[in-house]
Amino acid sequence: LPLAGVEYVSGAESRRDTGEPHALDGEPRPDSVQSFTWCFAMGFDPAVRDGDDRYRIGPPASYDTWRRYVPDLRPPWSGPLLDWSYSHPVTLEPIRRTLFPHESPEEPWRGLWHYRQIFEPAHLNDPAVHAITLVNWPQNDYWLGNLIDCPPADQQRYEQEARELSLSLFYWLQNEAPRPDGGTGYPGLYLVPDVLGTRDGLAMAPYIRESRRIRARFTVTENHVGTDALGGRRPAPFPDSVGIGYYRIDLHPSTGGDNYIDIPAQPFQIPLGALIPQRVENLLPACKNLGTTHITNGCYRLHPVEWNIGEAAGLLAAFCLEMGIPPAAVHEQPDRLAAFQALLTQQGIELAWPEEVFST
């Protein structure tokens, strides 16, 4: 967007500007965005016991810093970041987890291993093949720096710190994490570089939850889709819908020092107006950079919604080239909009939720 000279916003808006119940009570903070995460792939060899150091790594350079780090957030975090406890995203009360479900047999959901497990060895009759999980947990969210519009040296530093945090989490798990049996560390854990195509087992790039957002012809706010803000009403219908989505408004801790904001949303539509820049005619957003707010980014940022936005943007570009018109004309002219929506439907894209969704 800055390379193309497209007007955009970033960070958290003020409630006085958006009218959203969960927006900031005060001045906007463009530098307050959700944390990003440098994910890593982790395998587990159940044959390894204490004293077997075949997989052990050395402590990352900043391990002592991260081991002592207690997040300074509003409302407060539950304690040290490298710990089995963290703030419950909805209640913000401390919630305690384990590594494996069998370690909390009465509440197996506490086991983090199944959260984004990507391979189960039971599918193969080969004892040399181990379970693998992808680690994108609260404990390796990084919120000490905002990557948007920062100097290159700062961006490099923030990314390196995020990598060190993830490696520190892995080292803690492997060497110091308390186990229910009274021991510490899981020496059978190991990084799995080949799964992610890297040398160190970290992902090729960080997972960024919040991007720049175009100044669009239409901006979706919490008042359009948030359950609490709607007060029992249905979500706002968008006659210019180009797709649908459904996820909670899920904001991770932010660079501005805010803890989770995790509130319910209603099944929603993706309005075409949110894909049309206010001024520029030859560029379209194709993911989480459409016209939302900091708050509604929390439900429009999820991958299935992003994929739908990308499909709609690609089809819109093709439609406009074929018709010889700019995207704004599709939004402005009812006949063009109807033709484009017919194309979307023909391509299998749902434009509205079934009535049963709202009647049950």
Coordinates of C-alpha atoms in Angstrom, one line a residue:
L1 CA 0.0 0.0 0.0
P2 CA 2.7 2.6 0.7
L3 CA 4.6 1.6 -2.4
A4 CA 1.5 2.2 -4.5
G5 CA 0.6 5.4 -2.7
V6 CA -2.8 4.0 -1.5
E7 CA -4.3 5.7 1.5
Y8 CA -4.4 3.3 4.5
V9 CA -4.8 3.1 8.2
S10 CA -3.2 0.8 10.8
G11 CA -3.5 0.1 14.5
A12 CA -6.3 0.8 16.8
E13 CA -9.0 3.4 16.2
S14 CA -10.8 5.6 18.8
R15 CA -14.3 4.8 19.9
R16 CA -15.3 8.4 19.0
D17 CA -14.3 7.8 15.4
T18 CA -15.9 4.3 14.9
G19 CA -18.6 4.1 17.6
E20 CA -17.4 0.6 18.5
P21 CA -18.0 -0.5 22.1
H22 CA -14.5 -2.2 22.3
A23 CA -12.5 0.5 20.5
L24 CA -10.1 2.7 22.4
D25 CA -11.5 5.2 24.9
G26 CA -9.3 8.1 23.9
E27 CA -6.9 8.9 21.1
P28 CA -6.3 6.4 18.3
R29 CA -3.0 4.5 18.4
P30 CA -1.8 3.6 14.9
D31 CA 1.2 1.8 16.4
S32 CA -1.0 -0.6 18.5
V33 CA -1.4 -3.8 16.5
Q34 CA -1.8 -7.5 17.4
S35 CA 1.2 -9.6 18.3
F36 CA 2.8 -11.7 15.6
T37 CA 4.2 -15.2 16.0
W38 CA 7.2 -17.0 14.6
C39 CA 5.8 -20.6 14.5
F40 CA 7.9 -23.7 14.6
A41 CA 7.4 -27.4 14.0
M42 CA 8.1 -29.8 16.9
G43 CA 8.2 -33.6 17.0
F44 CA 8.2 -35.9 20.0
D45 CA 10.1 -39.2 20.4
P46 CA 8.4 -41.1 23.2
A47 CA 11.4 -43.5 23.5
V48 CA 13.6 -40.7 24.9
R49 CA 14.0 -40.6 28.7
D50 CA 15.6 -38.2 31.1
G51 CA 19.4 -38.2 30.6
D52 CA 19.2 -38.8 26.9
D53 CA 20.5 -35.6 25.3
R54 CA 20.3 -36.6 21.6
Y55 CA 17.8 -33.8 20.7
R56 CA 18.8 -31.2 23.2
I57 CA 19.7 -27.7 22.0
G58 CA 21.6 -25.0 23.8
P59 CA 19.9 -22.0 25.3
P60 CA 19.2 -19.2 22.8
A61 CA 21.2 -16.0 23.4
S62 CA 18.2 -14.2 25.0
Y63 CA 16.9 -17.2 26.9
D64 CA 17.5 -15.7 30.4
T65 CA 15.7 -12.5 29.3
W66 CA 12.6 -14.4 28.1
R67 CA 12.7 -16.8 31.0
R68 CA 12.3 -13.8 33.4
Y69 CA 9.9 -11.9 31.3
V70 CA 6.5 -11.1 32.8
P71 CA 4.2 -9.3 30.3
D72 CA 3.1 -5.9 31.3
L73 CA -0.4 -5.8 29.8
R74 CA -3.8 -4.3 30.6
P75 CA -5.6 -6.2 32.2
P76 CA -2.6 -8.1 33.7
W77 CA -1.2 -11.3 32.3
S78 CA -1.2 -14.4 34.5
G79 CA 2.5 -14.4 35.3
P80 CA 5.7 -15.3 33.4
L81 CA 5.3 -15.8 29.7
L82 CA 7.2 -19.1 29.6
D83 CA 4.8 -21.0 31.8
W84 CA 2.0 -23.4 31.5
S85 CA -0.4 -20.7 32.6
Y86 CA -1.6 -17.7 30.6
S87 CA -4.5 -15.4 30.3
H88 CA -7.7 -17.0 29.1
P89 CA -8.5 -15.1 25.9
V90 CA -12.1 -14.6 26.8
T91 CA -12.2 -14.2 30.6
L92 CA -8.5 -13.0 31.0
E93 CA -8.4 -15.3 34.1
P94 CA -5.3 -17.5 34.4
I95 CA -5.8 -20.9 32.6
R96 CA -3.3 -23.7 33.1
R97 CA -2.4 -26.2 30.3
T98 CA -0.3 -29.3 30.0
L99 CA 1.8 -30.5 27.0
F100 CA -0.1 -33.8 26.4
P101 CA -3.8 -34.6 26.9
H102 CA -3.0 -37.7 29.0
E103 CA -1.3 -35.5 31.5
S104 CA -4.7 -34.0 32.5
P105 CA -6.9 -37.1 31.9
E106 CA -10.0 -35.6 33.5
E107 CA -9.7 -32.5 31.3
P108 CA -7.7 -33.7 28.2
W109 CA -8.5 -30.4 26.4
R110 CA -5.7 -28.8 28.6
G111 CA -3.1 -30.6 26.5
L112 CA -1.6 -28.2 24.0
W113 CA -0.1 -30.9 21.8
H114 CA -3.3 -31.5 19.8
Y115 CA -3.7 -27.8 19.3
R116 CA -2.4 -27.6 15.7
Q117 CA -1.0 -31.1 15.6
I118 CA -0.1 -31.7 12.0
F119 CA 0.9 -35.3 11.9
E120 CA -0.3 -38.4 13.8
P121 CA 2.0 -41.5 13.7
A122 CA -0.9 -43.9 14.2
H123 CA -1.6 -43.4 10.5
L124 CA 1.6 -45.3 9.7
N125 CA 2.9 -48.6 11.0
D126 CA 6.4 -47.3 11.5
P127 CA 7.8 -46.8 15.1
A128 CA 10.5 -44.4 13.6
V129 CA 7.8 -41.9 12.7
H130 CA 6.8 -39.5 15.4
A131 CA 3.9 -37.1 16.1
I132 CA 4.5 -33.5 15.0
T133 CA 2.7 -30.3 16.1
L134 CA 3.0 -26.7 14.9
V135 CA 3.6 -24.3 17.8
N136 CA 1.6 -21.1 17.6
W137 CA 0.7 -20.7 21.3
P138 CA 0.2 -17.7 23.6
Q139 CA 3.7 -18.3 24.9
N140 CA 5.4 -17.3 21.6
D141 CA 3.2 -14.4 20.7
Y142 CA 5.6 -11.4 20.2
W143 CA 4.2 -7.9 21.0
L144 CA 7.2 -5.8 21.9
G145 CA 7.4 -4.2 18.5
N146 CA 5.2 -3.1 15.6
L147 CA 6.4 -4.2 12.1
I148 CA 4.2 -1.7 10.2
D149 CA 6.0 1.4 9.0
C150 CA 9.0 1.0 11.2
P151 CA 12.6 1.5 10.1
P152 CA 14.2 -1.6 8.5
A153 CA 16.7 -1.9 11.4
D154 CA 13.8 -2.0 13.9
Q155 CA 11.9 -4.5 11.8
Q156 CA 15.0 -6.8 11.7
R157 CA 15.4 -6.5 15.5
Y158 CA 11.7 -7.3 16.2
E159 CA 11.8 -10.3 13.9
Q160 CA 15.0 -11.6 15.5
E161 CA 13.5 -11.2 19.0
A162 CA 10.4 -13.1 17.9
R163 CA 12.6 -15.9 16.6
E164 CA 14.5 -16.0 19.8
L165 CA 11.3 -16.1 21.8
S166 CA 10.1 -19.1 19.9
L167 CA 13.4 -20.9 20.3
S168 CA 13.4 -19.9 24.0
L169 CA 9.9 -21.5 24.3
F170 CA 11.2 -24.7 22.7
Y171 CA 14.3 -24.7 25.0
W172 CA 12.0 -24.2 28.0
L173 CA 9.8 -27.1 26.9
Q174 CA 12.7 -29.4 26.3
N175 CA 14.6 -28.6 29.4
E176 CA 12.7 -26.8 32.2
A177 CA 8.9 -27.1 31.7
P178 CA 7.4 -28.7 34.8
R179 CA 5.9 -32.2 34.2
P180 CA 3.0 -33.7 36.2
D181 CA 5.2 -36.5 37.3
G182 CA 7.5 -34.1 39.1
G183 CA 10.2 -34.0 36.5
T184 CA 11.3 -31.1 34.4
G185 CA 11.5 -30.8 30.6
Y186 CA 10.6 -33.1 27.7
P187 CA 13.9 -34.4 26.2
G188 CA 12.0 -36.3 23.5
L189 CA 11.0 -33.0 21.9
Y190 CA 12.9 -31.9 18.8
L191 CA 12.7 -29.4 16.0
V192 CA 11.6 -30.6 12.6
P193 CA 13.2 -28.4 9.9
D194 CA 12.2 -30.4 6.9
V195 CA 8.5 -29.9 7.6
L196 CA 8.9 -26.2 7.2
G197 CA 11.7 -26.2 4.6
T198 CA 14.1 -24.3 6.9
R199 CA 17.4 -25.2 8.6
D200 CA 16.3 -24.4 12.1
G201 CA 12.7 -25.7 12.3
L202 CA 11.2 -22.2 12.5
A203 CA 8.7 -21.1 9.8
M204 CA 10.0 -19.3 6.7
A205 CA 8.3 -16.1 7.8
P206 CA 6.3 -14.9 10.8
Y207 CA 2.6 -15.2 11.1
I208 CA 1.3 -11.6 11.1
R209 CA -2.2 -11.1 12.4
E210 CA -2.8 -7.5 11.5
S211 CA -1.8 -5.5 8.5
R212 CA -2.3 -2.1 7.0
R213 CA -5.9 -1.6 5.9
I214 CA -7.0 0.4 2.9
R215 CA -9.2 3.4 3.4
A216 CA -12.1 1.8 1.7
R217 CA -15.4 3.1 0.3
F218 CA -17.0 1.1 3.2
T219 CA -15.5 0.1 6.5
V220 CA -16.9 -2.9 8.5
T221 CA -17.2 -2.0 12.2
E222 CA -18.0 -4.0 15.4
N223 CA -21.5 -2.5 15.1
H224 CA -22.1 -4.4 11.9
V225 CA -21.0 -7.9 13.1
G226 CA -20.3 -7.9 16.9
T227 CA -22.8 -9.9 18.9
D228 CA -22.7 -7.6 21.9
A229 CA -22.9 -4.5 19.8
L230 CA -25.8 -5.8 17.8
G231 CA -27.8 -6.4 21.1
G232 CA -29.7 -9.5 19.7
R233 CA -30.1 -8.1 16.2
R234 CA -28.9 -9.9 13.1
P235 CA -25.7 -8.8 11.6
A236 CA -25.9 -6.0 9.0
P237 CA -26.9 -7.3 5.6
F238 CA -24.6 -6.2 2.8
P239 CA -26.4 -6.1 -0.6
D240 CA -23.0 -5.9 -2.2
S241 CA -21.7 -9.2 -0.6
V242 CA -18.9 -11.0 -2.2
G243 CA -18.6 -13.8 0.3
I244 CA -19.2 -14.9 3.9
G245 CA -17.2 -15.7 7.0
Y246 CA -17.7 -16.6 10.7
Y247 CA -15.2 -16.3 13.6
R248 CA -15.1 -14.6 16.9
I249 CA -13.6 -11.1 17.2
D250 CA -10.3 -12.5 18.3
L251 CA -7.6 -9.9 19.1
H252 CA -4.3 -11.1 20.5
P253 CA -2.3 -9.0 22.9
S254 CA -1.1 -5.8 21.2
T255 CA 2.0 -3.7 20.9
G256 CA 0.0 -1.0 22.7
G257 CA -0.1 -3.1 25.9
D258 CA -3.6 -4.4 25.7
N259 CA -4.4 -8.0 26.6
Y260 CA -6.7 -10.2 24.6
I261 CA -10.0 -8.9 23.3
D262 CA -12.0 -12.0 22.4
I263 CA -15.7 -11.4 22.0
P264 CA -18.4 -13.2 19.9
A265 CA -19.4 -12.2 16.4
Q266 CA -22.3 -13.2 14.2
P267 CA -22.0 -15.0 10.9
F268 CA -21.1 -12.2 8.5
Q269 CA -20.8 -11.2 4.9
I270 CA -17.9 -9.6 3.1
P271 CA -19.0 -6.3 1.4
L272 CA -17.6 -5.3 -1.9
G273 CA -17.3 -1.8 -0.7
A274 CA -14.6 -2.9 1.7
L275 CA -12.5 -4.0 -1.2
I276 CA -12.6 -0.7 -3.1
P277 CA -10.1 2.0 -2.2
Q278 CA -11.5 5.4 -1.8
R279 CA -9.3 6.9 -4.5
V280 CA -7.0 4.5 -6.3
E281 CA -8.6 2.5 -9.1
N282 CA -6.0 -0.1 -10.1
L283 CA -5.3 -1.9 -6.8
L284 CA -7.4 -4.3 -4.7
P285 CA -6.8 -5.7 -1.3
A286 CA -6.7 -9.5 -1.3
C287 CA -6.6 -10.6 2.3
K288 CA -6.8 -8.9 5.8
N289 CA -5.9 -5.5 4.3
L290 CA -9.5 -4.7 3.3
G291 CA -11.7 -2.0 4.9
T292 CA -12.1 -3.2 8.5
T293 CA -11.2 -1.6 11.8
H294 CA -8.7 -2.9 14.4
I295 CA -11.7 -4.6 16.1
T296 CA -13.3 -6.2 13.1
N297 CA -9.9 -7.3 11.8
G298 CA -10.2 -9.8 14.7
C299 CA -12.8 -11.8 12.8
Y300 CA -12.1 -10.9 9.1
R301 CA -8.4 -11.9 9.5
L302 CA -8.9 -15.6 9.7
H303 CA -7.6 -17.8 6.8
P304 CA -11.0 -19.0 5.3
V305 CA -12.2 -15.4 5.2
E306 CA -8.8 -14.2 3.7
W307 CA -9.1 -16.9 1.0
N308 CA -12.6 -15.7 0.1
I309 CA -11.4 -12.1 -0.1
G310 CA -8.6 -13.2 -2.4
E311 CA -10.9 -15.2 -4.6
A312 CA -13.3 -12.2 -4.8
A313 CA -10.5 -9.8 -5.6
G314 CA -9.1 -12.0 -8.3
L315 CA -12.5 -12.5 -9.9
L316 CA -13.2 -8.7 -9.6
A317 CA -9.9 -7.9 -11.4
A318 CA -10.7 -10.4 -14.2
F319 CA -14.3 -9.1 -14.5
C320 CA -13.1 -5.5 -14.7
L321 CA -10.6 -6.3 -17.4
E322 CA -13.1 -8.1 -19.4
M323 CA -15.7 -5.3 -19.1
G324 CA -13.2 -2.5 -19.5
I325 CA -14.4 -0.8 -16.3
P326 CA -12.7 0.1 -13.0
P327 CA -13.7 -1.7 -9.8
A328 CA -15.6 1.3 -8.5
A329 CA -18.0 1.1 -11.4
V330 CA -19.0 -2.5 -10.3
H331 CA -19.7 -1.1 -6.8
E332 CA -21.7 1.9 -8.1
Q333 CA -23.8 0.4 -10.9
P334 CA -26.5 -2.1 -9.8
D335 CA -26.4 -4.0 -13.1
R336 CA -22.6 -4.5 -13.0
L337 CA -22.8 -5.5 -9.4
A338 CA -25.5 -8.1 -10.1
A339 CA -23.4 -9.5 -13.0
F340 CA -20.4 -9.8 -10.8
Q341 CA -22.3 -11.5 -8.0
A342 CA -23.7 -13.9 -10.6
L343 CA -20.1 -14.7 -11.6
L344 CA -19.2 -15.3 -7.9
T345 CA -22.1 -17.6 -7.4
Q346 CA -21.3 -19.5 -10.6
Q347 CA -17.8 -20.0 -9.2
G348 CA -19.3 -21.6 -6.0
I349 CA -18.8 -18.6 -3.7
E350 CA -21.6 -18.3 -1.1
L351 CA -22.9 -14.7 -0.8
A352 CA -25.2 -15.1 2.2
W353 CA -25.7 -17.5 5.1
P354 CA -28.6 -19.9 5.1
E355 CA -31.7 -18.8 7.0
E356 CA -31.3 -21.7 9.4
V357 CA -28.1 -20.2 10.8
F358 CA -30.0 -17.4 12.4
S359 CA -33.1 -19.4 13.4
T360 CA -31.4 -22.0 15.5

